Amino acid sequence: MENNISLTLKVWRQSDSKAKGGFETYKLETVSTDSSFLEMMDILNEQLVGEGKEPVAFDHDCREGICGMCSLYINGRPHGPDDDVTTCQLHMRKFKNNETITIEPWRSAGFPVIKDLIVDRTAFDQIIAAGGYTSVSTGGVPDANALPIPKDDADEAMDAASCIGCGACVATCKNGSAMLFVSAKVSHLALLPQGQVEAALRAKAMVGKMDELGFGACTNTGACEVECPKGVSIANIARLNREYLSAKLKD
Amino acid sequence: MSNLLSSSIGRKLLMSLSGLFLITFLVVHLSINLLLLIPDGGEAFNVAANFMALPLIKFGLQPVLALGFIVHIAYGAILTAKNNKARGNNKYASGNNTKEVMWASKNMAVLGVTILAFLAVHMVDYWIPLQITHAVGSVTIGGVEMHDTYSLVAANFQNPLKVVLYVIGSLGLAVHLTHGFWSAFQTLGASNTIWRKRWTVIGTVFAWVVSLGFCVIAIAMYACGSCC
């Protein structure tokens, strides 16, 4: 079948967070180029189960690019060789026949490996819990025009809100910095009137938590923006810097 | 405020402000160095150098400049160490294939150390003889006796090795600034999608004008030799 390819996979295996871990090499003979990367991983796991071996642990959930669960550092890039997609939306047609694919977990001090390709990303939940919300009683559904919001602001807020918290920004950053994630979460609320009330508190609390959890500082390389599956812009980082510095100076 | 300066963004703020301050210093330094190119036997340059040795500048501004350097270097080192720690000990076996990332932005620390090495040589060549040991000839211009700084510079630039070092230092500075300039404004929050492009263009032009300015002076001084 011309639509099938054979692959050699170098997969990171690690039995638990304390174990040393290392690469295992597997061969897959017939993988449809129409399958997604995660479907290819399923085929690998079926094969491993058939051989009586333990399947590879990897994160996945919605498989339609909106949940942020899938990760995987594939051939030197988070979410693999395609641009602006998550691993679940990466297709095997992006790979060549007989190619060797190296599959690693996110690597960063803030994201320790739990097992195989799964890393602990609860640090992101802790940052959100520190201030990534608005504490308003929303009540009933308001009239659509009751709260006028400029189109540009609404668009920018929506773009920032498209962050799915997958952690590709941290995975690719040479500083292990979570600034793109935090800036997206601060921005989508800072741009809207509902977010104004707690804007200063939010910026301080989320940056404080980010620092406390051991993420690095931003050096504006822009690698995060390139690898973000949702194309979140580092203009959000400039906004976060603005929000944080003005909040601190008002103290 | 102490809380601010121990945060990641606060530390970056210090890098940004000290960097911008050092950029203004470069402009002053280049302006004075350009006087070397006036074919007046170094008179204009000597007068300017003598002005920069006035007590007010020597004891008033020089410590501020030194502080600018110290803050930039110290916080650069602290941030680099912390960022390496945040990156973690486990490296990617498949390397990094992310394209469209400026080389300079990933190598600011290496470029910084290059510039620091150049700075050290520069201090030994000029700052120590001019301000500490005063082991420099003198010249009288308009009835005022002063250091013959011009002859010191001219003599140094007759050494081809020093010219090459000077050019390497200047080029390292240019590459450092192509990222540092726009990055400083990004850190201050004075950037968005439009201004990022503008700061990048302004910064790149500025970096190369300043750097090539220093290079042209060094090469011209070497080429001229005894003629001017």
Coordinates of C-alpha atoms in Angstrom, one line a residue:
Chain A
M1 CA 0.0 0.0 0.0
E2 CA 1.5 3.3 -1.0
N3 CA -0.3 5.0 1.9
N4 CA 1.6 3.0 4.5
I5 CA 5.0 3.7 5.9
S6 CA 7.4 1.8 8.1
L7 CA 9.0 3.6 11.1
T8 CA 11.7 3.2 13.7
L9 CA 10.7 4.8 17.0
K10 CA 13.1 5.8 19.7
V11 CA 10.8 6.2 22.7
W12 CA 11.7 7.5 26.2
R13 CA 10.7 4.8 28.8
Q14 CA 10.8 5.6 32.5
S15 CA 9.0 3.4 35.0
D16 CA 8.3 6.2 37.5
S17 CA 9.4 9.6 38.5
K18 CA 12.4 8.3 40.5
A19 CA 13.6 5.8 37.9
K20 CA 16.5 6.8 35.6
G21 CA 14.8 6.1 32.2
G22 CA 16.2 5.6 28.8
F23 CA 15.3 5.1 25.1
E24 CA 13.8 1.9 23.7
T25 CA 13.7 1.3 20.0
Y26 CA 10.6 -0.1 18.4
K27 CA 9.8 -0.9 14.7
L28 CA 6.4 -0.4 13.2
E29 CA 5.9 -2.0 9.8
T30 CA 2.6 -0.6 8.4
V31 CA 1.4 2.8 9.6
S32 CA -1.1 4.6 7.4
T33 CA 0.0 8.1 6.5
D34 CA -3.6 9.2 7.2
S35 CA -3.4 8.3 10.8
S36 CA -2.6 10.8 13.5
F37 CA 0.5 10.7 15.6
L38 CA -1.5 9.4 18.6
E39 CA -3.1 6.8 16.5
M40 CA 0.3 5.7 15.5
M41 CA 1.2 5.5 19.3
D42 CA -2.0 3.4 19.7
I43 CA -0.7 1.0 17.0
L44 CA 2.6 0.8 18.8
N45 CA 0.9 0.0 22.1
E46 CA -1.3 -2.7 20.5
Q47 CA 1.9 -4.2 19.2
L48 CA 3.6 -4.0 22.6
V49 CA 0.5 -5.5 24.3
G50 CA 0.5 -8.3 21.7
E51 CA 4.2 -9.0 22.5
G52 CA 3.3 -9.1 26.2
K53 CA 5.2 -5.9 26.9
E54 CA 4.1 -2.9 28.9
P55 CA 2.5 -0.2 26.6
V56 CA 4.0 3.3 26.4
A57 CA 2.3 5.8 28.8
F58 CA 1.4 9.1 27.1
D59 CA -1.1 11.9 27.8
H60 CA -4.1 12.3 25.5
D61 CA -7.8 13.2 25.8
C62 CA -9.9 15.1 23.3
R63 CA -7.8 14.2 20.2
E64 CA -9.2 17.3 18.4
G65 CA -6.6 19.9 19.5
I66 CA -8.5 21.8 22.1
C67 CA -7.9 20.1 25.5
G68 CA -4.1 20.6 25.8
M69 CA -3.5 17.1 27.2
C70 CA -1.3 15.7 24.5
S71 CA 2.3 16.7 24.6
L72 CA 5.4 14.8 23.2
Y73 CA 8.7 16.3 22.1
I74 CA 9.1 14.8 18.6
N75 CA 12.3 15.0 16.6
G76 CA 13.5 18.2 18.3
R77 CA 10.1 20.1 18.5
P78 CA 7.2 20.1 20.9
H79 CA 4.1 18.6 19.1
G80 CA 6.4 17.5 16.2
P81 CA 7.4 18.8 12.8
D82 CA 4.1 20.5 11.8
D83 CA 3.3 24.1 12.7
D84 CA 0.4 25.3 14.8
V85 CA -1.0 21.9 15.7
T86 CA -1.1 19.7 18.7
T87 CA 0.3 16.1 18.6
C88 CA -3.1 14.6 18.2
Q89 CA -3.6 16.7 15.0
L90 CA -0.2 15.9 13.6
H91 CA -0.5 13.4 10.8
M92 CA 1.9 10.6 9.8
R93 CA 2.1 12.0 6.3
K94 CA 4.5 14.6 7.8
F95 CA 7.0 11.7 8.1
K96 CA 9.0 9.7 5.5
N97 CA 9.1 6.0 5.0
N98 CA 11.7 4.3 7.1
E99 CA 12.2 7.5 9.2
T100 CA 13.5 7.2 12.7
I101 CA 11.3 9.3 15.1
T102 CA 12.6 10.3 18.5
I103 CA 9.8 10.7 21.0
E104 CA 10.6 12.4 24.4
P105 CA 8.6 13.8 27.3
W106 CA 8.5 17.6 27.9
R107 CA 11.8 18.4 29.7
S108 CA 11.9 21.1 32.2
A109 CA 12.5 21.4 35.9
G110 CA 8.9 22.6 36.3
F111 CA 7.5 19.5 34.5
P112 CA 9.0 16.4 36.2
V113 CA 8.4 13.1 34.4
I114 CA 5.8 10.8 36.0
K115 CA 6.1 7.8 33.7
D116 CA 7.4 7.3 30.2
L117 CA 6.1 10.3 28.1
I118 CA 3.8 11.7 30.8
V119 CA 5.0 14.8 32.8
D120 CA 3.4 16.5 35.8
R121 CA 1.9 19.7 34.6
T122 CA -0.1 20.5 37.7
A123 CA 2.3 23.5 38.1
F124 CA 0.0 25.2 35.5
D125 CA -3.1 24.4 37.5
Q126 CA -1.4 26.0 40.6
I127 CA -0.6 29.1 38.6
I128 CA -4.3 29.3 37.4
A129 CA -5.5 28.7 41.0
A130 CA -3.3 31.6 42.1
G131 CA -5.3 34.2 40.2
G132 CA -6.3 33.1 36.7
Y133 CA -10.0 33.7 37.3
T134 CA -12.5 36.5 38.0
S135 CA -14.4 36.2 41.3
V136 CA -17.7 37.7 40.2
S137 CA -21.2 36.4 40.7
T138 CA -22.2 36.1 37.0
G139 CA -26.0 36.0 37.7
G140 CA -28.3 35.6 34.8
V141 CA -27.4 36.0 31.1
P142 CA -26.7 39.7 30.5
D143 CA -28.0 41.5 27.4
A144 CA -25.4 41.2 24.6
N145 CA -24.9 44.9 24.2
A146 CA -25.0 45.8 27.9
L147 CA -21.2 45.7 28.1
P148 CA -19.6 47.3 25.0
I149 CA -16.1 45.9 24.2
P150 CA -14.0 47.2 21.3
K151 CA -13.6 44.6 18.5
D152 CA -9.8 44.7 18.7
D153 CA -9.8 44.0 22.4
A154 CA -12.3 41.2 22.0
D155 CA -10.2 39.7 19.2
E156 CA -7.0 39.9 21.2
A157 CA -8.6 38.5 24.4
M158 CA -10.0 35.6 22.3
D159 CA -6.6 34.9 20.8
A160 CA -5.0 34.9 24.2
A161 CA -7.8 32.7 25.6
S162 CA -7.0 30.1 22.9
C163 CA -4.1 28.9 25.0
I164 CA -4.9 25.3 26.0
G165 CA -2.1 25.1 28.6
C166 CA -0.3 22.2 26.9
G167 CA 3.1 23.4 28.1
A168 CA 4.9 23.4 24.7
C169 CA 6.1 26.9 25.5
V170 CA 7.9 25.7 28.6
A171 CA 9.1 22.5 26.8
T172 CA 10.8 24.5 24.1
C173 CA 12.1 27.5 26.1
K174 CA 15.8 27.5 26.7
N175 CA 15.0 29.0 30.1
G176 CA 12.2 26.6 31.0
S177 CA 10.0 29.8 31.3
A178 CA 6.2 29.7 31.6
M179 CA 5.8 33.3 30.6
L180 CA 3.8 32.7 27.4
F181 CA 1.3 30.6 29.3
V182 CA 1.0 33.1 32.2
S183 CA 0.9 36.0 29.8
A184 CA -2.0 34.4 27.8
K185 CA -3.9 33.7 31.0
V186 CA -3.4 37.3 32.3
S187 CA -4.0 38.9 29.0
H188 CA -7.4 37.4 28.1
L189 CA -8.8 38.7 31.3
A190 CA -6.8 42.0 31.4
L191 CA -8.3 42.9 28.0
L192 CA -11.9 42.6 29.1
P193 CA -13.8 44.8 31.5
Q194 CA -14.7 41.8 33.7
G195 CA -11.1 41.2 34.4
Q196 CA -10.2 44.8 35.4
V197 CA -11.2 44.6 39.0
E198 CA -8.6 42.0 40.0
A199 CA -6.1 42.8 37.2
A200 CA -3.3 44.0 39.5
L201 CA -3.8 41.2 42.0
R202 CA -3.9 38.6 39.3
A203 CA -0.7 39.6 37.6
K204 CA 1.2 39.7 40.9
A205 CA -0.2 36.4 42.2
M206 CA 0.3 34.5 39.0
V207 CA 3.9 35.7 38.4
G208 CA 4.6 35.1 42.0
K209 CA 3.4 31.5 41.8
M210 CA 5.3 31.0 38.5
D211 CA 8.5 32.1 40.1
E212 CA 7.9 30.0 43.2
L213 CA 7.4 26.9 41.2
G214 CA 10.8 27.2 39.6
F215 CA 10.0 28.3 36.1
G216 CA 12.7 30.5 34.4
A217 CA 12.7 34.1 33.4
C218 CA 11.8 35.2 29.9
T219 CA 14.7 36.3 27.6
N220 CA 12.4 37.1 24.7
T221 CA 13.8 34.5 22.3
G222 CA 10.3 33.9 20.9
A223 CA 10.7 30.1 20.6
C224 CA 7.5 29.6 22.6
E225 CA 5.5 31.6 20.1
V226 CA 6.9 29.5 17.2
E227 CA 6.1 26.2 18.9
C228 CA 2.7 27.2 20.4
P229 CA 0.0 25.0 18.8
K230 CA -2.4 27.9 19.1
G231 CA -0.1 30.6 17.8
V232 CA -0.3 32.7 21.0
S233 CA 1.8 35.8 20.5
I234 CA 4.6 37.1 22.7
A235 CA 2.9 40.5 22.5
N236 CA 1.0 39.0 25.5
I237 CA 4.3 38.7 27.4
A238 CA 4.9 42.5 26.8
R239 CA 1.3 43.0 28.2
L240 CA 2.1 40.8 31.2
N241 CA 5.3 42.8 31.9
R242 CA 3.2 46.0 31.7
E243 CA 0.5 44.7 34.0
Y244 CA 3.0 43.3 36.5
L245 CA 5.3 46.3 36.6
S246 CA 2.5 48.8 36.9
A247 CA 0.8 46.7 39.6
K248 CA 4.1 46.5 41.6
L249 CA 4.8 50.2 41.2
K250 CA 1.4 51.1 42.6
D251 CA 2.1 49.1 45.8
Chain B
M1 CA 10.3 47.1 45.9
S2 CA 12.7 44.5 47.3
N3 CA 9.9 42.0 46.5
L4 CA 9.8 43.4 42.9
L5 CA 13.6 43.0 42.4
S6 CA 13.5 39.4 43.6
S7 CA 10.9 38.4 41.0
S8 CA 11.8 37.2 37.5
I9 CA 10.2 40.2 35.8
G10 CA 11.9 42.5 38.3
R11 CA 15.3 41.1 37.6
K12 CA 14.5 41.4 33.9
L13 CA 13.5 45.0 34.5
L14 CA 17.0 45.7 35.9
M15 CA 18.6 44.0 32.8
S16 CA 16.4 46.2 30.6
L17 CA 17.1 49.5 32.3
S18 CA 20.8 48.9 32.8
G19 CA 21.0 47.8 29.2
L20 CA 19.3 50.9 27.9
F21 CA 21.6 53.0 30.1
L22 CA 24.7 51.3 28.6
I23 CA 23.3 51.9 25.2
T24 CA 23.2 55.6 25.8
F25 CA 26.8 55.4 27.1
L26 CA 27.8 53.7 23.8
V27 CA 26.3 56.7 21.9
V28 CA 28.4 59.1 23.9
H29 CA 31.5 57.0 23.6
L30 CA 31.1 56.6 19.8
S31 CA 30.5 60.4 19.4
I32 CA 33.7 61.2 21.1
N33 CA 35.7 58.5 19.2
L34 CA 34.4 59.9 15.9
L35 CA 36.5 63.0 16.7
L36 CA 39.6 60.7 16.1
L37 CA 38.7 60.9 12.4
I38 CA 39.1 64.7 12.3
P39 CA 42.6 65.3 10.7
D40 CA 43.7 67.9 13.2
G41 CA 46.5 65.8 14.9
G42 CA 44.1 64.7 17.5
E43 CA 43.4 68.1 19.0
A44 CA 39.6 67.8 19.1
F45 CA 39.7 64.3 20.5
N46 CA 42.2 65.3 23.2
V47 CA 40.0 68.2 24.3
A48 CA 37.0 66.0 24.5
A49 CA 38.9 63.3 26.4
N50 CA 40.2 65.9 28.8
F51 CA 36.6 67.1 29.3
M52 CA 35.6 63.6 30.1
A53 CA 38.3 63.5 32.8
L54 CA 36.8 66.5 34.6
P55 CA 36.3 65.7 38.3
L56 CA 32.5 66.1 38.0
I57 CA 32.4 63.4 35.3
K58 CA 35.2 61.3 36.7
F59 CA 33.8 61.1 40.2
G60 CA 30.2 61.9 39.5
L61 CA 29.2 60.0 36.4
Q62 CA 31.8 57.3 36.2
P63 CA 30.6 55.5 39.3
V64 CA 27.1 55.6 37.8
L65 CA 28.4 54.0 34.6
A66 CA 30.3 51.4 36.6
L67 CA 27.1 50.6 38.5
G68 CA 25.3 50.2 35.2
F69 CA 27.9 47.7 34.1
I70 CA 27.9 45.8 37.4
V71 CA 24.1 45.6 37.6
H72 CA 23.9 44.3 34.0
I73 CA 26.6 41.8 34.4
A74 CA 25.6 40.6 37.9
Y75 CA 21.9 40.2 37.0
G76 CA 22.8 38.7 33.7
A77 CA 24.8 36.0 35.6
I78 CA 22.0 35.5 38.2
L79 CA 19.3 35.1 35.5
T80 CA 21.4 32.8 33.4
A81 CA 22.1 30.6 36.4
K82 CA 18.4 30.5 37.4
N83 CA 17.3 29.9 33.9
N84 CA 19.7 27.0 33.5
K85 CA 18.3 25.5 36.7
A86 CA 14.7 25.9 35.4
R87 CA 15.7 24.2 32.2
G88 CA 16.7 21.2 34.2
N89 CA 19.4 18.6 34.0
N90 CA 17.8 16.4 31.3
K91 CA 18.6 17.5 27.8
Y92 CA 16.6 16.6 24.8
A93 CA 18.2 13.8 22.9
S94 CA 16.7 15.0 19.6
G95 CA 18.1 18.5 20.1
N96 CA 16.2 21.6 19.1
N97 CA 14.8 22.0 15.6
T98 CA 12.7 25.1 16.3
K99 CA 13.3 27.4 13.4
E100 CA 12.7 31.2 13.2
V101 CA 14.5 31.9 16.5
M102 CA 17.2 34.6 16.3
W103 CA 20.6 33.1 17.1
A104 CA 21.6 36.2 19.2
S105 CA 18.5 35.7 21.4
K106 CA 19.7 32.3 22.5
N107 CA 23.4 33.3 23.0
M108 CA 23.2 36.6 24.9
A109 CA 25.2 35.3 27.8
V110 CA 28.0 34.1 25.5
L111 CA 28.0 37.4 23.6
G112 CA 28.0 39.2 26.9
V113 CA 31.1 37.3 28.1
T114 CA 32.8 38.2 24.8
I115 CA 32.0 41.9 25.4
L116 CA 33.2 41.6 29.0
A117 CA 36.5 40.2 27.8
F118 CA 36.8 43.0 25.4
L119 CA 35.9 45.5 28.2
A120 CA 38.7 44.1 30.4
V121 CA 41.3 44.6 27.6
H122 CA 39.9 48.0 27.0
M123 CA 40.2 49.0 30.7
V124 CA 43.9 47.8 30.7
D125 CA 44.6 49.7 27.5
Y126 CA 43.0 53.0 28.4
W127 CA 41.3 53.4 31.7
I128 CA 44.3 52.4 33.8
P129 CA 46.9 54.5 32.1
L130 CA 44.6 57.5 31.7
Q131 CA 43.0 57.5 35.2
I132 CA 45.1 55.5 37.5
T133 CA 48.8 55.4 36.6
H134 CA 48.8 58.5 34.4
A135 CA 51.6 56.8 32.3
V136 CA 50.6 58.9 29.3
G137 CA 52.5 61.7 27.5
S138 CA 51.0 65.2 27.8
V139 CA 50.2 67.8 25.3
T140 CA 49.2 71.5 25.6
I141 CA 46.2 72.7 23.7
G142 CA 45.1 76.3 24.1
G143 CA 47.3 76.8 27.1
V144 CA 45.9 73.8 29.0
E145 CA 48.2 70.9 29.7
M146 CA 46.4 67.5 29.3
H147 CA 47.0 63.8 28.6
D148 CA 47.9 63.1 25.0
T149 CA 45.1 60.5 24.7
Y150 CA 45.2 60.7 20.9
S151 CA 48.7 59.4 20.8
L152 CA 47.9 56.5 23.1
V153 CA 45.0 55.5 20.9
A154 CA 47.0 55.9 17.7
A155 CA 49.8 53.8 19.1
N156 CA 47.4 51.1 20.2
F157 CA 45.9 51.0 16.7
Q158 CA 49.3 50.4 15.1
N159 CA 49.1 46.9 16.6
P160 CA 47.2 44.8 14.1
L161 CA 46.3 42.3 16.8
K162 CA 44.6 45.0 18.8
V163 CA 42.7 46.2 15.8
V164 CA 41.5 42.7 15.1
L165 CA 40.4 42.3 18.8
Y166 CA 38.7 45.6 18.7
V167 CA 36.7 44.7 15.6
I168 CA 35.7 41.3 17.1
G169 CA 34.6 43.1 20.3
S170 CA 32.5 45.5 18.2
L171 CA 30.9 42.8 16.1
G172 CA 30.0 40.9 19.3
L173 CA 28.4 44.0 20.6
A174 CA 26.4 44.4 17.4
V175 CA 25.0 40.9 17.6
H176 CA 24.3 41.4 21.3
L177 CA 22.4 44.6 20.6
T178 CA 20.3 43.2 17.7
H179 CA 18.5 41.2 20.4
G180 CA 19.1 43.3 23.4
F181 CA 17.7 46.6 22.0
W182 CA 14.1 45.3 21.2
S183 CA 14.2 42.9 24.1
A184 CA 14.7 45.8 26.6
F185 CA 11.5 47.4 25.4
Q186 CA 9.6 44.1 25.4
T187 CA 10.6 43.7 29.1
L188 CA 9.5 47.2 29.9
G189 CA 6.1 46.2 28.4
A190 CA 6.6 48.9 25.7
S191 CA 5.8 46.6 22.9
N192 CA 3.0 44.8 21.0
T193 CA 2.8 43.2 17.6
I194 CA 3.4 46.4 15.8
W195 CA 6.0 47.9 18.0
R196 CA 7.9 44.7 18.2
K197 CA 8.6 45.0 14.5
R198 CA 9.6 48.7 14.9
W199 CA 11.9 48.1 17.9
T200 CA 13.6 45.2 16.0
V201 CA 14.2 47.3 12.9
I202 CA 15.4 50.3 15.0
G203 CA 17.5 48.1 17.2
T204 CA 19.2 46.3 14.3
V205 CA 20.0 49.5 12.5
F206 CA 21.3 51.0 15.7
A207 CA 23.4 48.0 16.6
W208 CA 25.2 47.9 13.2
V209 CA 25.7 51.7 12.9
V210 CA 27.3 51.8 16.4
S211 CA 29.4 48.7 15.8
L212 CA 30.5 49.5 12.3
G213 CA 31.2 53.1 13.6
F214 CA 33.7 51.7 16.1
C215 CA 35.2 49.3 13.5
V216 CA 35.6 52.1 10.9
I217 CA 37.5 54.2 13.4
A218 CA 39.8 51.3 14.4
I219 CA 40.6 50.4 10.8
A220 CA 41.0 54.0 9.6
M221 CA 43.4 54.6 12.5
Y222 CA 45.4 51.6 11.5
A223 CA 45.4 52.3 7.8
C224 CA 46.3 56.0 8.3
G225 CA 49.2 55.1 10.5
S226 CA 51.5 58.0 10.7
C227 CA 49.9 60.0 8.0
C228 CA 47.3 61.7 10.1

